[in-house]
Coordinates of C-alpha atoms and ligand atoms in Angstrom, one line a residue:
M6 CA -9.5 13.8 35.4
T7 CA -6.8 14.5 32.8
E8 CA -7.2 12.0 29.5
Q9 CA -4.3 9.7 29.5
R10 CA -1.6 10.4 27.1
K11 CA -1.8 8.1 23.9
H12 CA 0.9 5.5 23.0
I13 CA 1.8 4.8 19.5
Y14 CA 3.8 1.8 18.3
I15 CA 6.6 2.9 15.6
A16 CA 7.4 -0.2 13.4
Y17 CA 10.7 1.2 11.9
T18 CA 11.3 -1.3 9.1
G19 CA 14.0 1.0 6.9
G20 CA 14.2 3.4 4.2
T21 CA 15.6 6.7 3.8
I22 CA 14.2 8.5 6.9
G23 CA 16.5 6.9 9.2
M24 CA 19.5 6.6 7.2
A25 CA 23.1 8.2 8.2
K26 CA 25.9 9.5 6.4
T27 CA 28.6 6.7 6.3
A28 CA 31.9 6.3 4.6
Q29 CA 30.1 4.4 2.1
G30 CA 27.2 6.8 1.5
Y31 CA 23.7 7.0 3.1
Q32 CA 22.9 3.8 4.8
P33 CA 20.4 2.6 7.9
V34 CA 22.5 2.5 11.1
A35 CA 21.0 0.3 14.1
G36 CA 19.8 2.7 16.9
F37 CA 20.6 5.8 14.8
L38 CA 16.8 6.7 14.1
E39 CA 15.5 6.5 17.8
Q40 CA 18.7 8.3 19.5
K41 CA 18.0 11.1 16.9
L42 CA 14.0 11.3 17.5
R43 CA 14.7 11.4 21.6
S44 CA 17.0 14.4 20.8
L45 CA 14.5 16.3 18.9
P46 CA 12.1 18.2 21.6
E47 CA 9.2 18.5 19.5
F48 CA 8.5 14.7 19.6
T49 CA 8.7 14.5 23.5
R50 CA 6.6 17.3 24.3
A51 CA 3.7 16.7 26.8
D52 CA 1.0 17.1 23.9
M53 CA 2.6 14.7 21.7
P54 CA 1.8 11.0 22.1
Q55 CA 4.3 8.7 23.6
F56 CA 6.2 6.4 21.2
T57 CA 7.9 2.9 21.4
V58 CA 10.2 2.4 18.4
H59 CA 10.7 -1.4 17.1
E60 CA 13.9 -1.5 14.9
Y61 CA 13.7 -4.4 12.3
Q62 CA 16.8 -6.3 11.8
P63 CA 18.0 -5.8 9.2
L64 CA 16.8 -2.3 8.3
L65 CA 15.8 -2.5 4.7
D66 CA 15.8 -0.3 1.5
S67 CA 11.8 -0.9 0.6
S68 CA 13.2 -2.2 -2.8
D69 CA 14.0 -5.6 -1.1
M70 CA 10.6 -5.9 0.6
T71 CA 8.6 -9.0 -0.6
P72 CA 5.2 -10.4 0.6
A73 CA 7.1 -12.1 3.2
H74 CA 8.0 -8.7 4.7
W75 CA 4.3 -7.5 4.5
Q76 CA 3.5 -10.4 6.7
M77 CA 6.1 -9.5 9.1
I78 CA 5.0 -5.9 9.8
A79 CA 1.0 -7.2 9.9
A80 CA 1.9 -9.6 12.5
D81 CA 3.9 -7.4 14.2
I82 CA 1.1 -4.8 14.5
L83 CA -1.3 -7.5 15.5
A84 CA 1.0 -8.9 18.4
N85 CA 1.1 -5.5 19.7
Y86 CA -2.6 -4.5 18.8
S87 CA -4.2 -4.4 22.5
R88 CA -1.0 -2.4 23.9
Y89 CA -1.3 0.5 21.7
D90 CA -3.7 3.4 20.6
G91 CA -2.2 3.4 17.1
F92 CA 0.7 2.3 14.8
V93 CA 3.1 4.1 12.5
V94 CA 5.0 2.1 10.0
L95 CA 8.6 3.9 8.8
H96 CA 9.2 2.7 5.5
G97 CA 11.2 3.5 2.2
T98 CA 9.1 5.4 -0.1
D99 CA 9.8 3.1 -3.3
T100 CA 7.4 0.3 -2.3
M101 CA 5.7 2.2 0.5
A102 CA 2.4 2.0 -1.4
Y103 CA 2.4 -1.7 -1.9
T104 CA 3.1 -2.2 1.9
A105 CA 0.2 0.1 2.8
S106 CA -2.1 -1.6 0.3
A107 CA -1.1 -4.9 1.4
L108 CA -1.4 -4.2 5.1
S109 CA -5.2 -2.9 4.3
F110 CA -5.9 -6.2 2.8
M111 CA -4.3 -8.3 5.3
L112 CA -5.8 -6.5 8.3
P113 CA -9.4 -5.8 6.7
D114 CA -11.3 -4.6 9.8
L115 CA -8.8 -2.7 11.7
G116 CA -10.1 -0.6 14.6
K117 CA -7.1 1.8 15.1
P118 CA -4.9 4.0 13.2
V119 CA -2.2 2.4 11.1
I120 CA 0.1 5.2 9.1
V121 CA 2.8 4.3 6.8
T122 CA 5.2 7.1 6.4
G123 CA 8.9 7.9 5.4
S124 CA 10.7 10.6 3.7
Q125 CA 12.8 11.7 0.7
I126 CA 15.6 13.1 2.7
P127 CA 16.9 11.5 5.9
L128 CA 15.5 12.9 9.2
A129 CA 19.2 13.8 10.4
E130 CA 19.7 16.1 7.5
M131 CA 19.0 19.7 6.8
R132 CA 15.8 20.3 5.2
S133 CA 14.6 16.6 5.8
D134 CA 11.0 16.0 5.1
G135 CA 11.1 13.4 7.4
H136 CA 10.5 15.4 10.5
D137 CA 7.1 16.8 9.3
N138 CA 6.0 13.3 7.9
L139 CA 7.0 11.5 11.1
L140 CA 5.6 14.3 13.6
N141 CA 2.5 14.1 11.6
A142 CA 1.8 10.8 11.4
L143 CA 2.4 10.3 15.2
Y144 CA -0.1 13.0 16.1
I145 CA -2.8 11.9 13.5
A146 CA -2.4 8.4 14.9
A147 CA -3.0 9.8 18.5
N148 CA -5.8 12.3 17.7
Y149 CA -7.9 11.2 14.6
P150 CA -10.4 8.3 14.3
L151 CA -8.9 6.5 11.6
A152 CA -10.0 2.9 11.8
E153 CA -7.7 1.9 8.6
V154 CA -4.2 2.0 6.9
G155 CA -3.3 5.5 5.8
L156 CA 0.0 6.9 4.1
F157 CA 1.1 10.0 5.3
F158 CA 3.4 12.3 3.1
H159 CA 3.7 16.0 2.6
H160 CA 0.6 17.5 4.3
Q161 CA -1.8 14.7 3.3
L162 CA -3.0 11.7 4.7
L163 CA -3.8 9.2 1.5
R164 CA -5.9 6.2 1.9
G165 CA -3.2 3.6 1.9
N166 CA -4.5 1.6 -0.8
R167 CA -5.3 4.6 -3.1
A168 CA -1.7 5.7 -2.9
S169 CA 0.9 5.8 -5.6
K170 CA 4.6 6.9 -5.6
T171 CA 4.5 9.6 -8.5
D172 CA 7.6 11.5 -8.0
A173 CA 10.8 10.4 -7.6
K174 CA 12.4 13.6 -6.3
G175 CA 9.6 16.1 -5.2
F176 CA 8.7 15.9 -1.4
N177 CA 4.9 15.6 -2.9
A178 CA 5.9 12.2 -3.7
F179 CA 2.6 10.5 -3.5
T180 CA -0.7 10.7 -5.2
S181 CA -4.2 9.3 -4.9
P182 CA -5.5 9.6 -8.5
N183 CA -8.8 8.2 -8.0
C184 CA -9.8 9.2 -4.4
E185 CA -9.7 12.3 -2.2
P186 CA -7.1 12.6 0.6
L187 CA -8.4 11.2 4.2
L188 CA -6.8 14.4 5.6
N189 CA -5.3 17.5 4.4
V190 CA -2.8 19.0 7.0
G191 CA -2.3 22.9 6.9
I192 CA -3.0 25.2 9.7
D193 CA -6.2 23.0 10.4
V194 CA -6.3 19.0 10.0
Q195 CA -9.1 19.1 7.6
P196 CA -11.0 15.9 7.0
R197 CA -11.8 15.1 3.4
L198 CA -13.5 11.7 3.3
P199 CA -15.9 10.2 5.7
P200 CA -14.4 7.3 7.7
L201 CA -14.6 3.8 6.6
R202 CA -15.7 2.8 9.8
P203 CA -15.8 4.0 13.6
L204 CA -12.8 3.0 15.6
H205 CA -13.3 -0.2 17.8
P206 CA -11.4 -2.3 20.2
N207 CA -11.7 -5.7 18.8
T208 CA -8.5 -7.5 17.5
P209 CA -8.8 -7.3 13.7
S210 CA -9.0 -10.4 11.5
F211 CA -5.7 -11.2 9.8
Q212 CA -5.5 -12.5 6.2
P213 CA -1.6 -13.9 5.9
V214 CA -0.2 -14.1 2.7
S215 CA 1.6 -17.2 1.0
P216 CA 4.1 -17.1 -2.3
K217 CA 2.1 -16.6 -5.2
A218 CA 2.9 -16.5 -9.2
I219 CA 1.7 -13.2 -10.3
A220 CA 2.8 -11.7 -13.4
V221 CA 2.2 -8.1 -14.7
L222 CA 2.2 -7.7 -18.5
T223 CA 2.1 -4.3 -20.1
L224 CA 0.6 -3.8 -23.7
Y225 CA 2.4 -1.6 -25.9
P226 CA 2.0 -1.0 -29.6
G227 CA 4.4 -3.4 -31.4
L228 CA 4.3 -6.3 -28.4
D229 CA 5.3 -9.6 -30.1
F230 CA 2.5 -11.6 -29.1
S231 CA 4.4 -14.8 -29.0
L232 CA 6.0 -13.2 -26.0
A233 CA 2.8 -12.6 -24.5
E234 CA 1.9 -16.5 -25.1
H235 CA 5.0 -17.5 -23.6
W236 CA 4.0 -15.2 -20.4
L237 CA 0.6 -16.8 -20.2
A238 CA 1.9 -20.4 -20.6
Q239 CA 3.8 -20.0 -17.4
P240 CA 2.5 -21.9 -14.3
L241 CA 0.8 -18.6 -13.0
D242 CA -1.8 -18.0 -10.1
G243 CA -2.6 -14.6 -11.5
L244 CA -1.8 -12.3 -14.2
I245 CA -2.4 -8.4 -14.4
L246 CA -2.7 -7.1 -17.9
Q247 CA -1.8 -3.7 -18.1
T248 CA -4.2 -2.2 -21.0
F249 CA -4.8 0.9 -22.8
G250 CA -7.3 3.7 -21.9
A251 CA -10.5 2.3 -20.6
G252 CA -9.3 -1.3 -20.7
N253 CA -8.5 -2.1 -24.3
A254 CA -6.5 -4.5 -26.1
P255 CA -5.6 -5.3 -29.7
Q256 CA -8.2 -7.7 -31.2
Q257 CA -5.6 -10.2 -32.0
P258 CA -6.4 -13.8 -32.0
Q259 CA -2.9 -15.3 -30.7
L260 CA -3.2 -12.7 -27.6
L261 CA -7.0 -13.4 -27.0
N262 CA -6.5 -17.3 -27.4
A263 CA -3.6 -17.2 -25.1
L264 CA -5.6 -15.5 -22.5
K265 CA -8.7 -17.8 -22.9
A266 CA -6.4 -20.6 -22.3
A267 CA -4.9 -19.4 -19.3
H268 CA -8.3 -18.1 -17.9
Q269 CA -9.4 -22.0 -18.4
R270 CA -6.4 -23.1 -16.6
G271 CA -7.7 -21.4 -13.5
V272 CA -5.1 -18.1 -13.8
V273 CA -7.0 -15.1 -12.6
L274 CA -6.6 -12.9 -15.0
V275 CA -7.5 -8.9 -14.5
N276 CA -7.4 -6.0 -16.5
H277 CA -5.9 -3.1 -15.2
T278 CA -5.8 0.3 -17.2
Q279 CA -2.1 2.2 -17.7
C280 CA -3.8 5.3 -17.1
A281 CA -3.5 6.7 -13.7
R282 CA -6.6 8.4 -13.6
G283 CA -10.1 6.9 -14.0
G284 CA -10.6 2.9 -14.7
V285 CA -11.7 -0.1 -16.5
N286 CA -14.7 -0.3 -18.5
M287 CA -15.0 -3.5 -20.3
G288 CA -18.6 -2.5 -21.9
G289 CA -17.4 0.5 -23.7
Y290 CA -15.2 -0.4 -26.7
A291 CA -14.9 -3.9 -28.6
G292 CA -11.4 -4.2 -27.6
G293 CA -12.6 -4.4 -23.9
H294 CA -15.7 -6.9 -24.6
A295 CA -13.0 -9.2 -25.7
L296 CA -11.1 -9.5 -22.8
R297 CA -14.2 -9.7 -20.9
D298 CA -15.2 -12.7 -23.1
C299 CA -11.7 -14.0 -22.5
G300 CA -12.6 -14.1 -18.4
L301 CA -10.8 -11.1 -17.6
V302 CA -12.0 -9.3 -14.5
S303 CA -11.8 -5.6 -14.2
A304 CA -9.4 -3.4 -11.5
G305 CA -11.9 -0.7 -12.0
D306 CA -10.0 2.4 -10.8
M307 CA -7.5 0.7 -8.2
T308 CA -4.0 1.6 -8.4
L309 CA -1.5 -1.1 -9.8
E310 CA -0.2 -1.2 -6.3
A311 CA -3.7 -1.8 -4.8
T312 CA -4.5 -4.4 -7.7
L313 CA -1.7 -6.5 -7.2
T314 CA -1.7 -6.8 -3.3
K315 CA -5.5 -7.2 -3.3
L316 CA -5.0 -10.3 -5.8
H317 CA -2.1 -11.7 -3.8
V318 CA -4.0 -11.6 -0.6
L319 CA -7.3 -13.0 -1.9
L320 CA -5.3 -16.1 -3.9
S321 CA -3.5 -16.6 -0.4
R322 CA -6.8 -17.6 1.5
T323 CA -7.0 -21.3 2.2
G324 CA -9.7 -23.7 0.7
A325 CA -10.8 -25.6 -2.2
P326 CA -8.7 -24.2 -5.3
A327 CA -11.7 -23.7 -7.6
Q328 CA -13.4 -21.8 -4.9
I329 CA -10.4 -19.5 -4.1
I330 CA -10.2 -18.8 -7.9
A331 CA -13.9 -18.2 -8.4
S332 CA -14.0 -16.0 -5.3
T333 CA -11.1 -14.0 -6.1
R334 CA -12.4 -13.6 -9.7
T335 CA -15.8 -12.0 -8.0
L336 CA -14.0 -10.0 -4.9
M337 CA -11.5 -8.2 -7.4
E338 CA -14.2 -6.2 -8.8
K339 CA -15.8 -5.4 -5.4
S340 CA -14.7 -2.8 -2.9
L341 CA -13.3 -4.3 0.3
C342 CA -11.7 -1.4 2.2
G343 CA -12.1 1.7 0.1
E344 CA -9.7 0.4 -2.6
L345 CA -11.8 1.0 -5.8
T346 CA -15.0 3.2 -6.8
A347 CA -17.9 1.1 -7.1
T348 CA -19.7 1.7 -10.4
E349 CA -22.9 0.2 -10.0
Ligands
LIG406 N1 15.2 3.5 -1.8 C1 14.6 4.1 -0.5 C2 13.7 3.0 -0.1 O1 12.6 2.9 -0.6 C3 14.1 5.4 -0.8 C4 13.3 6.0 0.3 O2 12.9 5.5 1.5 O3 12.8 7.1 0.1 O4 14.0 2.3 1.0

């Protein structure tokens, strides 16, 4: 008996990969990407999976993406979940790592592959990286036991909530600074990390998002602390403080008092390092200790994209506000779906 050909759902949200040259420059043109794909024989070979393209309207540049779009993509995957073997999300590269992270927290016990990909040069152009990225994403979604959200780019499948866009020009646009790739794709497809969980047919749970006031405040030498005070006095749900090194901040009463007051008001304060590699350790220096004393919780070695989307998803849960705040503070420091390296 021959194995049935797999069927992959492509959620095409926009981005460079599907753009066409128009009189106004590159822009997404309705129907163009699918037409192009169907004309390329390698995408329709018998040993490739079948695919269905769902083109979003309007097609978006990913700089325009908001949490409402994460919700739309997650709901779309869920609505089609039982009918397909895997999902590929075509997305602009600029905020791809945010969407991949958000999807991982919104669909926390996924049992099928979801692979987010795109390209730096449109698929229709010479030397496009879109061809390789999409072909591999489809192939992996059909053939590898990936029960989580991955991000495929330039010969690597990265864990979605570990990836960051780190190169605006090169084909190797994404890195995963604190976690091995899931797969390296060369002559062979080499698994590098053990699977997060086995594939399973059950419908995953869905954690929707709602609008949340989250700020990101970057520390730098010379920051006027009255500016930080103004930020922290806003009606915030959460604030990510981008600190120095292993999670340190200047020990200035004006800053520390403003943080403490925000914490006491119920704002979830998260300490995230500005360093791409390594993570926060508030037990090391006095500058870190002081932040722990003000109520900050640690982002560990999460990317900014994972920290922000995780905070947003956790704060979007429904229930008694005090309980949501307390459990968000606890869960930010725990690995929910591989997004951080446990330190104890
Ligand atoms: N600005 C585009 C986007 O993120 C860039 C890309 O797709 O590579 O949608």
